[in-house]
């Protein structure tokens, strides 16, 4: 047995130590012919209940609200107009929640609806409120059912897909494992018809294996699932893409079986504030820096000072999240900026001592303080 295979088997076995699991279930699993498949929810409810009975806590990120509302609206296919999708989601969310409640009440477990938008997670106070609410539900043994608030979201604030939302929720609640259930076995080598890739190591490039296909009711695809796995992996959390149609798939994963594709995490630990910066904030601009600043930030965990800045891109306010990139535009970190974009433009390349003379005032020496900075690529 090769060392890499042995390591993968050991990692799979360690998944049994997961106490808090986020399970994202895609539309391709929960719908059939564009309609909600209640048999699938019943089967998954039994699987989730088994995890609960074993002493684990589960958070569900569930797609299917829009598809659940199509019948009531008299629609045969997924609408293209966003207002029709919003209406279908408003109608279908109740249908979806009732289906989840029915699937778990026979096992004496209660569910709670939690609807989120990107604004809830981009704002630090609202992020913490969402975290505290979810933690309170989890502590009470309730199963939170999380979905994007599709009835009010639009392109400017939309999280984009429930794969990304599931990654944000995973880091939000500091889960031990993210499982993304879909209609395929996992990530395959070279595309959908190649051999199944059982394990992806942290930092391993998988772009050659991703194709753009997605289901008729879904908004994601394999790329969004890989991106979600990478996001939680950067926070030190494992992720698995697995077949949602397999019976007792969650129990198989927790028992260490070689199910789906496992994404191994980076070995690092971020506190909740840095997890928020790394995963939930939406960067408003980019600051490019010279090689010396890259080295100082990456190797010495230094703050970003004005002297290392070579270019400012985008418009942002003080306190906004920004990406930090090298001179060529390759982003390697993100953080919360202390000055707005116009101010940074004026003081780029200057020494910190020169700031009061240039601006006429002085907030702090650092453009991004190291406590507000997270390195994304090493």
mmCIF file of C-alpha atoms in Angstrom, residues 10-371:
data_model
loop_
_atom_site.group_PDB
_atom_site.id
_atom_site.type_symbol
_atom_site.label_atom_id
_atom_site.label_comp_id
_atom_site.label_asym_id
_atom_site.label_seq_id
_atom_site.Cartn_x
_atom_site.Cartn_y
_atom_site.Cartn_z
ATOM 1 C CA UNK A 10 -6.435 7.136 7.867
ATOM 2 C CA UNK A 11 -7.970 10.510 7.025
ATOM 3 C CA UNK A 12 -11.232 8.785 6.107
ATOM 4 C CA UNK A 13 -11.249 6.963 9.425
ATOM 5 C CA UNK A 14 -10.729 10.250 11.273
ATOM 6 C CA UNK A 15 -13.966 11.554 9.761
ATOM 7 C CA UNK A 16 -15.681 9.399 12.352
ATOM 8 C CA UNK A 17 -14.515 11.916 14.945
ATOM 9 C CA UNK A 18 -16.627 14.649 13.334
ATOM 10 C CA UNK A 19 -19.085 16.019 15.882
ATOM 11 C CA UNK A 20 -20.670 18.732 13.744
ATOM 12 C CA UNK A 21 -21.396 18.013 10.073
ATOM 13 C CA UNK A 22 -22.810 20.391 7.471
ATOM 14 C CA UNK A 23 -24.689 18.524 4.733
ATOM 15 C CA UNK A 24 -25.384 20.406 1.521
ATOM 16 C CA UNK A 25 -27.986 18.747 -0.689
ATOM 17 C CA UNK A 26 -28.304 19.928 -4.260
ATOM 18 C CA UNK A 27 -31.346 20.323 -6.449
ATOM 19 C CA UNK A 28 -30.285 17.361 -8.574
ATOM 20 C CA UNK A 29 -30.717 15.130 -5.487
ATOM 21 C CA UNK A 30 -33.901 16.694 -4.127
ATOM 22 C CA UNK A 31 -35.856 17.138 -7.356
ATOM 23 C CA UNK A 32 -37.134 14.854 -10.091
ATOM 24 C CA UNK A 33 -38.387 16.149 -13.423
ATOM 25 C CA UNK A 34 -38.174 19.659 -12.005
ATOM 26 C CA UNK A 35 -40.342 18.877 -8.962
ATOM 27 C CA UNK A 36 -39.522 18.214 -5.297
ATOM 28 C CA UNK A 37 -38.790 14.531 -4.702
ATOM 29 C CA UNK A 38 -40.221 13.788 -1.260
ATOM 30 C CA UNK A 39 -38.988 10.192 -1.381
ATOM 31 C CA UNK A 40 -35.428 11.493 -1.576
ATOM 32 C CA UNK A 41 -36.024 13.750 1.425
ATOM 33 C CA UNK A 42 -37.512 10.836 3.385
ATOM 34 C CA UNK A 43 -34.445 8.691 2.611
ATOM 35 C CA UNK A 44 -32.021 11.463 3.546
ATOM 36 C CA UNK A 45 -34.018 12.254 6.682
ATOM 37 C CA UNK A 46 -33.441 8.685 7.873
ATOM 38 C CA UNK A 47 -29.705 9.017 7.193
ATOM 39 C CA UNK A 48 -29.494 12.348 9.023
ATOM 40 C CA UNK A 49 -31.461 10.961 11.968
ATOM 41 C CA UNK A 50 -28.950 8.112 12.243
ATOM 42 C CA UNK A 51 -26.120 10.633 12.558
ATOM 43 C CA UNK A 52 -28.095 12.491 15.214
ATOM 44 C CA UNK A 53 -28.738 9.307 17.168
ATOM 45 C CA UNK A 54 -24.996 8.617 17.154
ATOM 46 C CA UNK A 55 -24.485 11.865 19.089
ATOM 47 C CA UNK A 56 -23.502 14.108 16.192
ATOM 48 C CA UNK A 57 -25.030 17.459 15.275
ATOM 49 C CA UNK A 58 -26.120 18.192 11.713
ATOM 50 C CA UNK A 59 -26.790 21.396 9.789
ATOM 51 C CA UNK A 60 -28.532 21.031 6.432
ATOM 52 C CA UNK A 61 -28.045 23.433 3.545
ATOM 53 C CA UNK A 62 -30.947 22.545 1.296
ATOM 54 C CA UNK A 63 -31.662 23.492 -2.278
ATOM 55 C CA UNK A 64 -35.056 22.905 -3.844
ATOM 56 C CA UNK A 65 -37.164 25.901 -2.794
ATOM 57 C CA UNK A 66 -37.694 27.241 -6.296
ATOM 58 C CA UNK A 67 -38.490 23.801 -7.720
ATOM 59 C CA UNK A 68 -40.950 23.244 -4.862
ATOM 60 C CA UNK A 69 -42.959 26.287 -5.924
ATOM 61 C CA UNK A 70 -43.281 25.549 -9.632
ATOM 62 C CA UNK A 71 -46.456 23.463 -9.367
ATOM 63 C CA UNK A 72 -48.343 26.157 -7.499
ATOM 64 C CA UNK A 73 -47.328 28.727 -10.121
ATOM 65 C CA UNK A 74 -48.386 26.426 -12.946
ATOM 66 C CA UNK A 75 -44.869 26.334 -14.412
ATOM 67 C CA UNK A 76 -43.389 23.304 -16.134
ATOM 68 C CA UNK A 77 -39.762 24.477 -16.288
ATOM 69 C CA UNK A 78 -37.463 26.640 -14.216
ATOM 70 C CA UNK A 79 -38.334 30.319 -14.915
ATOM 71 C CA UNK A 80 -35.660 32.614 -16.310
ATOM 72 C CA UNK A 81 -36.979 35.896 -14.900
ATOM 73 C CA UNK A 82 -35.554 36.528 -11.445
ATOM 74 C CA UNK A 83 -38.880 37.864 -10.134
ATOM 75 C CA UNK A 84 -40.541 34.559 -11.081
ATOM 76 C CA UNK A 85 -37.751 32.645 -9.331
ATOM 77 C CA UNK A 86 -38.256 34.813 -6.249
ATOM 78 C CA UNK A 87 -41.989 34.126 -6.277
ATOM 79 C CA UNK A 88 -41.438 30.386 -6.735
ATOM 80 C CA UNK A 89 -38.935 30.403 -3.859
ATOM 81 C CA UNK A 90 -41.367 32.259 -1.567
ATOM 82 C CA UNK A 91 -44.043 29.653 -2.282
ATOM 83 C CA UNK A 92 -41.735 26.660 -2.348
ATOM 84 C CA UNK A 93 -39.754 27.347 0.815
ATOM 85 C CA UNK A 94 -42.743 26.399 2.981
ATOM 86 C CA UNK A 95 -43.276 23.216 0.951
ATOM 87 C CA UNK A 96 -39.597 22.352 1.312
ATOM 88 C CA UNK A 97 -39.553 22.984 5.060
ATOM 89 C CA UNK A 98 -42.677 20.903 5.586
ATOM 90 C CA UNK A 99 -41.045 18.025 3.721
ATOM 91 C CA UNK A 100 -37.927 18.209 5.899
ATOM 92 C CA UNK A 101 -40.001 18.501 9.072
ATOM 93 C CA UNK A 102 -42.041 15.434 8.103
ATOM 94 C CA UNK A 103 -38.911 13.418 7.310
ATOM 95 C CA UNK A 104 -37.391 14.012 10.766
ATOM 96 C CA UNK A 105 -40.353 14.245 13.121
ATOM 97 C CA UNK A 106 -40.842 10.459 13.046
ATOM 98 C CA UNK A 107 -37.407 10.268 14.690
ATOM 99 C CA UNK A 108 -38.404 12.999 17.196
ATOM 100 C CA UNK A 109 -36.077 15.622 15.790
ATOM 101 C CA UNK A 110 -37.175 19.193 15.160
ATOM 102 C CA UNK A 111 -36.076 21.463 12.327
ATOM 103 C CA UNK A 112 -35.666 25.227 12.088
ATOM 104 C CA UNK A 113 -35.642 27.426 9.003
ATOM 105 C CA UNK A 114 -32.687 29.805 8.584
ATOM 106 C CA UNK A 115 -32.644 32.023 5.485
ATOM 107 C CA UNK A 116 -29.497 34.016 4.709
ATOM 108 C CA UNK A 117 -28.239 36.549 2.190
ATOM 109 C CA UNK A 118 -24.672 37.608 1.487
ATOM 110 C CA UNK A 119 -25.334 40.830 3.427
ATOM 111 C CA UNK A 120 -25.930 38.754 6.558
ATOM 112 C CA UNK A 121 -22.447 37.280 6.296
ATOM 113 C CA UNK A 122 -20.535 40.250 4.864
ATOM 114 C CA UNK A 123 -21.372 42.407 7.893
ATOM 115 C CA UNK A 124 -19.431 41.386 11.009
ATOM 116 C CA UNK A 125 -22.274 42.042 13.479
ATOM 117 C CA UNK A 126 -24.856 40.191 11.392
ATOM 118 C CA UNK A 127 -22.361 37.372 10.814
ATOM 119 C CA UNK A 128 -21.976 36.942 14.572
ATOM 120 C CA UNK A 129 -25.753 37.118 15.074
ATOM 121 C CA UNK A 130 -26.226 34.336 12.505
ATOM 122 C CA UNK A 131 -23.480 32.300 14.193
ATOM 123 C CA UNK A 132 -25.063 32.696 17.627
ATOM 124 C CA UNK A 133 -28.520 31.757 16.339
ATOM 125 C CA UNK A 134 -27.237 28.632 14.624
ATOM 126 C CA UNK A 135 -25.202 27.644 17.658
ATOM 127 C CA UNK A 136 -28.250 28.053 19.912
ATOM 128 C CA UNK A 137 -30.300 25.783 17.623
ATOM 129 C CA UNK A 138 -27.504 23.214 17.466
ATOM 130 C CA UNK A 139 -27.121 23.236 21.242
ATOM 131 C CA UNK A 140 -30.836 22.508 21.570
ATOM 132 C CA UNK A 141 -30.504 19.484 19.298
ATOM 133 C CA UNK A 142 -32.544 21.138 16.527
ATOM 134 C CA UNK A 143 -31.583 20.545 12.885
ATOM 135 C CA UNK A 144 -31.184 23.928 11.146
ATOM 136 C CA UNK A 145 -32.294 23.929 7.505
ATOM 137 C CA UNK A 146 -30.352 26.716 5.812
ATOM 138 C CA UNK A 147 -31.100 28.190 2.408
ATOM 139 C CA UNK A 148 -30.371 31.402 0.613
ATOM 140 C CA UNK A 149 -33.235 33.863 0.959
ATOM 141 C CA UNK A 150 -34.133 33.548 -2.733
ATOM 142 C CA UNK A 151 -37.409 35.442 -2.352
ATOM 143 C CA UNK A 152 -35.556 38.724 -1.733
ATOM 144 C CA UNK A 153 -32.075 38.259 -3.198
ATOM 145 C CA UNK A 154 -31.024 39.642 -6.550
ATOM 146 C CA UNK A 155 -27.810 39.612 -8.574
ATOM 147 C CA UNK A 156 -26.005 42.292 -6.568
ATOM 148 C CA UNK A 157 -26.386 40.508 -3.220
ATOM 149 C CA UNK A 158 -26.895 36.897 -4.293
ATOM 150 C CA UNK A 159 -24.475 34.411 -2.742
ATOM 151 C CA UNK A 160 -24.438 32.668 -6.118
ATOM 152 C CA UNK A 161 -25.182 29.045 -5.311
ATOM 153 C CA UNK A 162 -25.777 26.812 -2.329
ATOM 154 C CA UNK A 163 -22.331 25.228 -2.668
ATOM 155 C CA UNK A 164 -20.765 28.547 -1.728
ATOM 156 C CA UNK A 165 -23.413 29.100 0.947
ATOM 157 C CA UNK A 166 -22.655 25.681 2.451
ATOM 158 C CA UNK A 167 -18.961 26.575 2.684
ATOM 159 C CA UNK A 168 -19.776 29.847 4.429
ATOM 160 C CA UNK A 169 -22.126 28.067 6.856
ATOM 161 C CA UNK A 170 -19.467 25.414 7.543
ATOM 162 C CA UNK A 171 -16.947 28.035 8.611
ATOM 163 C CA UNK A 172 -19.653 30.086 10.332
ATOM 164 C CA UNK A 173 -20.499 27.272 12.760
ATOM 165 C CA UNK A 174 -16.919 25.893 12.933
ATOM 166 C CA UNK A 175 -18.054 22.489 11.670
ATOM 167 C CA UNK A 176 -15.757 19.485 11.438
ATOM 168 C CA UNK A 177 -16.862 18.324 7.994
ATOM 169 C CA UNK A 178 -18.744 19.552 4.921
ATOM 170 C CA UNK A 179 -20.544 16.932 2.817
ATOM 171 C CA UNK A 180 -21.893 18.060 -0.561
ATOM 172 C CA UNK A 181 -24.404 15.553 -1.932
ATOM 173 C CA UNK A 182 -24.966 15.642 -5.659
ATOM 174 C CA UNK A 183 -26.067 13.422 -8.573
ATOM 175 C CA UNK A 184 -22.561 12.161 -9.403
ATOM 176 C CA UNK A 185 -20.124 9.894 -7.573
ATOM 177 C CA UNK A 186 -17.586 12.678 -7.084
ATOM 178 C CA UNK A 187 -14.795 14.377 -9.018
ATOM 179 C CA UNK A 188 -13.498 12.257 -11.893
ATOM 180 C CA UNK A 189 -10.141 12.356 -13.602
ATOM 181 C CA UNK A 190 -10.277 14.354 -16.829
ATOM 182 C CA UNK A 191 -14.020 14.954 -16.629
ATOM 183 C CA UNK A 192 -17.277 13.098 -15.966
ATOM 184 C CA UNK A 193 -16.288 9.774 -17.576
ATOM 185 C CA UNK A 194 -12.848 9.221 -16.029
ATOM 186 C CA UNK A 195 -11.958 7.167 -12.948
ATOM 187 C CA UNK A 196 -13.155 8.529 -9.623
ATOM 188 C CA UNK A 197 -10.621 10.630 -7.726
ATOM 189 C CA UNK A 198 -10.881 9.393 -4.143
ATOM 190 C CA UNK A 199 -8.689 12.011 -2.474
ATOM 191 C CA UNK A 200 -7.557 15.534 -3.349
ATOM 192 C CA UNK A 201 -4.648 16.792 -1.294
ATOM 193 C CA UNK A 202 -4.491 20.363 0.004
ATOM 194 C CA UNK A 203 -3.130 22.624 -2.725
ATOM 195 C CA UNK A 204 -3.536 20.022 -5.494
ATOM 196 C CA UNK A 205 -4.688 21.592 -8.786
ATOM 197 C CA UNK A 206 -7.829 19.939 -10.191
ATOM 198 C CA UNK A 207 -8.807 22.377 -12.953
ATOM 199 C CA UNK A 208 -8.189 19.751 -15.662
ATOM 200 C CA UNK A 209 -10.867 17.525 -14.113
ATOM 201 C CA UNK A 210 -13.684 20.100 -13.956
ATOM 202 C CA UNK A 211 -16.380 20.484 -16.578
ATOM 203 C CA UNK A 212 -19.092 23.168 -16.638
ATOM 204 C CA UNK A 213 -22.166 20.915 -16.774
ATOM 205 C CA UNK A 214 -24.911 21.418 -14.171
ATOM 206 C CA UNK A 215 -28.431 20.151 -13.595
ATOM 207 C CA UNK A 216 -31.534 21.801 -15.043
ATOM 208 C CA UNK A 217 -32.652 22.984 -11.588
ATOM 209 C CA UNK A 218 -29.241 23.748 -10.110
ATOM 210 C CA UNK A 219 -27.185 26.942 -10.146
ATOM 211 C CA UNK A 220 -23.802 25.406 -9.454
ATOM 212 C CA UNK A 221 -21.803 22.563 -10.979
ATOM 213 C CA UNK A 222 -18.588 20.747 -10.166
ATOM 214 C CA UNK A 223 -16.542 23.954 -10.176
ATOM 215 C CA UNK A 224 -18.626 25.565 -7.426
ATOM 216 C CA UNK A 225 -18.332 22.397 -5.347
ATOM 217 C CA UNK A 226 -14.558 22.308 -5.733
ATOM 218 C CA UNK A 227 -14.400 26.021 -4.874
ATOM 219 C CA UNK A 228 -16.485 25.360 -1.748
ATOM 220 C CA UNK A 229 -14.196 22.487 -0.753
ATOM 221 C CA UNK A 230 -11.175 24.729 -1.202
ATOM 222 C CA UNK A 231 -12.745 27.491 0.867
ATOM 223 C CA UNK A 232 -13.417 25.261 3.878
ATOM 224 C CA UNK A 233 -10.072 23.542 3.358
ATOM 225 C CA UNK A 234 -8.331 26.887 3.781
ATOM 226 C CA UNK A 235 -10.064 27.091 7.169
ATOM 227 C CA UNK A 236 -8.748 23.651 8.127
ATOM 228 C CA UNK A 237 -11.989 21.722 7.495
ATOM 229 C CA UNK A 238 -12.423 18.559 5.386
ATOM 230 C CA UNK A 239 -14.977 18.378 2.567
ATOM 231 C CA UNK A 240 -16.464 15.536 0.547
ATOM 232 C CA UNK A 241 -18.383 15.509 -2.737
ATOM 233 C CA UNK A 242 -20.533 12.377 -2.666
ATOM 234 C CA UNK A 243 -23.520 10.715 -4.399
ATOM 235 C CA UNK A 244 -26.770 11.840 -2.805
ATOM 236 C CA UNK A 245 -28.721 8.950 -4.320
ATOM 237 C CA UNK A 246 -26.818 6.285 -2.389
ATOM 238 C CA UNK A 247 -28.673 4.792 0.572
ATOM 239 C CA UNK A 248 -27.168 5.729 3.947
ATOM 240 C CA UNK A 249 -24.412 7.713 2.254
ATOM 241 C CA UNK A 250 -23.770 9.886 5.320
ATOM 242 C CA UNK A 251 -23.325 6.881 7.597
ATOM 243 C CA UNK A 252 -20.934 5.362 5.055
ATOM 244 C CA UNK A 253 -18.846 8.535 5.015
ATOM 245 C CA UNK A 254 -18.687 8.791 8.800
ATOM 246 C CA UNK A 255 -17.733 5.114 9.069
ATOM 247 C CA UNK A 256 -14.681 5.736 6.889
ATOM 248 C CA UNK A 257 -15.794 4.112 3.635
ATOM 249 C CA UNK A 258 -14.156 5.304 0.401
ATOM 250 C CA UNK A 259 -17.247 7.213 -0.749
ATOM 251 C CA UNK A 260 -17.030 10.163 -3.134
ATOM 252 C CA UNK A 261 -14.080 12.548 -3.338
ATOM 253 C CA UNK A 262 -12.423 13.721 -0.135
ATOM 254 C CA UNK A 263 -10.704 17.123 -0.109
ATOM 255 C CA UNK A 264 -8.051 17.182 2.571
ATOM 256 C CA UNK A 265 -7.749 20.506 4.455
ATOM 257 C CA UNK A 266 -4.807 22.793 4.971
ATOM 258 C CA UNK A 267 -3.273 22.303 8.379
ATOM 259 C CA UNK A 268 -3.904 25.644 10.025
ATOM 260 C CA UNK A 269 -6.233 27.112 12.571
ATOM 261 C CA UNK A 270 -8.069 30.416 12.191
ATOM 262 C CA UNK A 271 -10.020 32.149 14.920
ATOM 263 C CA UNK A 272 -13.604 33.115 14.150
ATOM 264 C CA UNK A 273 -12.707 36.676 13.142
ATOM 265 C CA UNK A 274 -10.093 35.511 10.627
ATOM 266 C CA UNK A 275 -12.444 32.826 9.333
ATOM 267 C CA UNK A 276 -14.962 35.566 8.662
ATOM 268 C CA UNK A 277 -12.371 37.647 6.815
ATOM 269 C CA UNK A 278 -11.163 34.634 4.827
ATOM 270 C CA UNK A 279 -14.540 33.237 3.823
ATOM 271 C CA UNK A 280 -17.530 35.533 4.281
ATOM 272 C CA UNK A 281 -16.344 38.998 3.308
ATOM 273 C CA UNK A 282 -16.718 40.205 -0.275
ATOM 274 C CA UNK A 283 -13.588 42.095 -1.435
ATOM 275 C CA UNK A 284 -14.378 45.544 -2.826
ATOM 276 C CA UNK A 285 -10.997 46.154 -4.461
ATOM 277 C CA UNK A 286 -7.406 45.042 -4.935
ATOM 278 C CA UNK A 287 -4.137 46.476 -3.649
ATOM 279 C CA UNK A 288 -1.028 45.360 -5.536
ATOM 280 C CA UNK A 289 2.234 45.279 -3.625
ATOM 281 C CA UNK A 290 5.927 44.839 -4.377
ATOM 282 C CA UNK A 291 7.998 41.698 -3.763
ATOM 283 C CA UNK A 292 9.250 42.962 -0.415
ATOM 284 C CA UNK A 293 5.714 43.401 0.897
ATOM 285 C CA UNK A 294 4.704 39.946 -0.371
ATOM 286 C CA UNK A 295 7.627 38.382 1.500
ATOM 287 C CA UNK A 296 6.933 40.341 4.687
ATOM 288 C CA UNK A 297 3.226 39.410 4.725
ATOM 289 C CA UNK A 298 3.635 35.745 3.796
ATOM 290 C CA UNK A 299 6.831 34.855 5.665
ATOM 291 C CA UNK A 300 6.764 37.203 8.655
ATOM 292 C CA UNK A 301 3.028 37.688 9.198
ATOM 293 C CA UNK A 302 3.591 41.436 8.804
ATOM 294 C CA UNK A 303 1.012 44.165 8.290
ATOM 295 C CA UNK A 304 0.622 45.888 4.935
ATOM 296 C CA UNK A 305 2.338 49.289 5.049
ATOM 297 C CA UNK A 306 1.908 52.054 2.461
ATOM 298 C CA UNK A 307 5.545 51.836 1.348
ATOM 299 C CA UNK A 308 4.971 48.432 -0.294
ATOM 300 C CA UNK A 309 1.916 49.430 -2.355
ATOM 301 C CA UNK A 310 2.368 49.839 -6.118
ATOM 302 C CA UNK A 311 -1.222 49.988 -7.441
ATOM 303 C CA UNK A 312 -4.804 50.449 -6.196
ATOM 304 C CA UNK A 313 -7.767 48.916 -8.058
ATOM 305 C CA UNK A 314 -11.467 49.483 -7.379
ATOM 306 C CA UNK A 315 -13.319 51.760 -5.000
ATOM 307 C CA UNK A 316 -13.543 50.850 -1.326
ATOM 308 C CA UNK A 317 -14.202 52.491 2.011
ATOM 309 C CA UNK A 318 -12.227 52.201 5.231
ATOM 310 C CA UNK A 319 -13.187 48.906 6.880
ATOM 311 C CA UNK A 320 -14.015 47.148 3.606
ATOM 312 C CA UNK A 321 -12.462 43.837 2.666
ATOM 313 C CA UNK A 322 -9.863 43.970 -0.104
ATOM 314 C CA UNK A 323 -7.628 41.467 -1.822
ATOM 315 C CA UNK A 324 -3.867 41.880 -1.671
ATOM 316 C CA UNK A 325 -2.024 40.833 -4.827
ATOM 317 C CA UNK A 326 1.559 40.815 -6.044
ATOM 318 C CA UNK A 327 2.811 43.238 -8.679
ATOM 319 C CA UNK A 328 1.442 41.007 -11.449
ATOM 320 C CA UNK A 329 -2.069 40.818 -10.001
ATOM 321 C CA UNK A 330 -1.899 37.352 -8.424
ATOM 322 C CA UNK A 331 -3.936 37.585 -5.207
ATOM 323 C CA UNK A 332 -2.381 35.934 -2.157
ATOM 324 C CA UNK A 333 -4.186 37.502 0.824
ATOM 325 C CA UNK A 334 -7.230 39.470 1.887
ATOM 326 C CA UNK A 335 -7.929 41.815 4.756
ATOM 327 C CA UNK A 336 -9.814 44.798 6.131
ATOM 328 C CA UNK A 337 -8.388 48.091 4.925
ATOM 329 C CA UNK A 338 -7.817 51.071 7.248
ATOM 330 C CA UNK A 339 -8.140 53.799 4.597
ATOM 331 C CA UNK A 340 -10.423 54.302 1.606
ATOM 332 C CA UNK A 341 -9.258 53.790 -1.975
ATOM 333 C CA UNK A 342 -8.645 57.493 -2.669
ATOM 334 C CA UNK A 343 -6.517 57.811 0.457
ATOM 335 C CA UNK A 344 -4.519 54.691 -0.354
ATOM 336 C CA UNK A 345 -3.909 56.029 -3.865
ATOM 337 C CA UNK A 346 -2.443 59.208 -2.389
ATOM 338 C CA UNK A 347 -0.153 57.481 0.119
ATOM 339 C CA UNK A 348 0.981 54.417 -1.862
ATOM 340 C CA UNK A 349 4.754 54.015 -1.831
ATOM 341 C CA UNK A 350 5.169 56.437 1.070
ATOM 342 C CA UNK A 351 6.618 55.853 4.522
ATOM 343 C CA UNK A 352 4.129 55.685 7.389
ATOM 344 C CA UNK A 353 5.676 58.783 8.973
ATOM 345 C CA UNK A 354 4.684 60.799 5.888
ATOM 346 C CA UNK A 355 0.955 60.075 6.144
ATOM 347 C CA UNK A 356 -0.060 63.067 8.333
ATOM 348 C CA UNK A 357 1.724 65.480 5.978
ATOM 349 C CA UNK A 358 0.111 63.996 2.861
ATOM 350 C CA UNK A 359 -3.419 63.430 4.144
ATOM 351 C CA UNK A 360 -3.598 66.103 6.836
ATOM 352 C CA UNK A 361 -4.661 63.438 9.341
ATOM 353 C CA UNK A 362 -3.564 60.005 10.517
ATOM 354 C CA UNK A 363 -5.635 56.960 11.473
ATOM 355 C CA UNK A 364 -2.949 54.305 11.826
ATOM 356 C CA UNK A 365 0.375 53.350 10.234
ATOM 357 C CA UNK A 366 -0.901 50.130 8.686
ATOM 358 C CA UNK A 367 -3.044 50.007 5.555
ATOM 359 C CA UNK A 368 -4.097 46.486 6.571
ATOM 360 C CA UNK A 369 -3.131 45.446 10.095
ATOM 361 C CA UNK A 370 -1.877 41.878 10.470
ATOM 362 C CA UNK A 371 -4.744 41.088 12.860
#
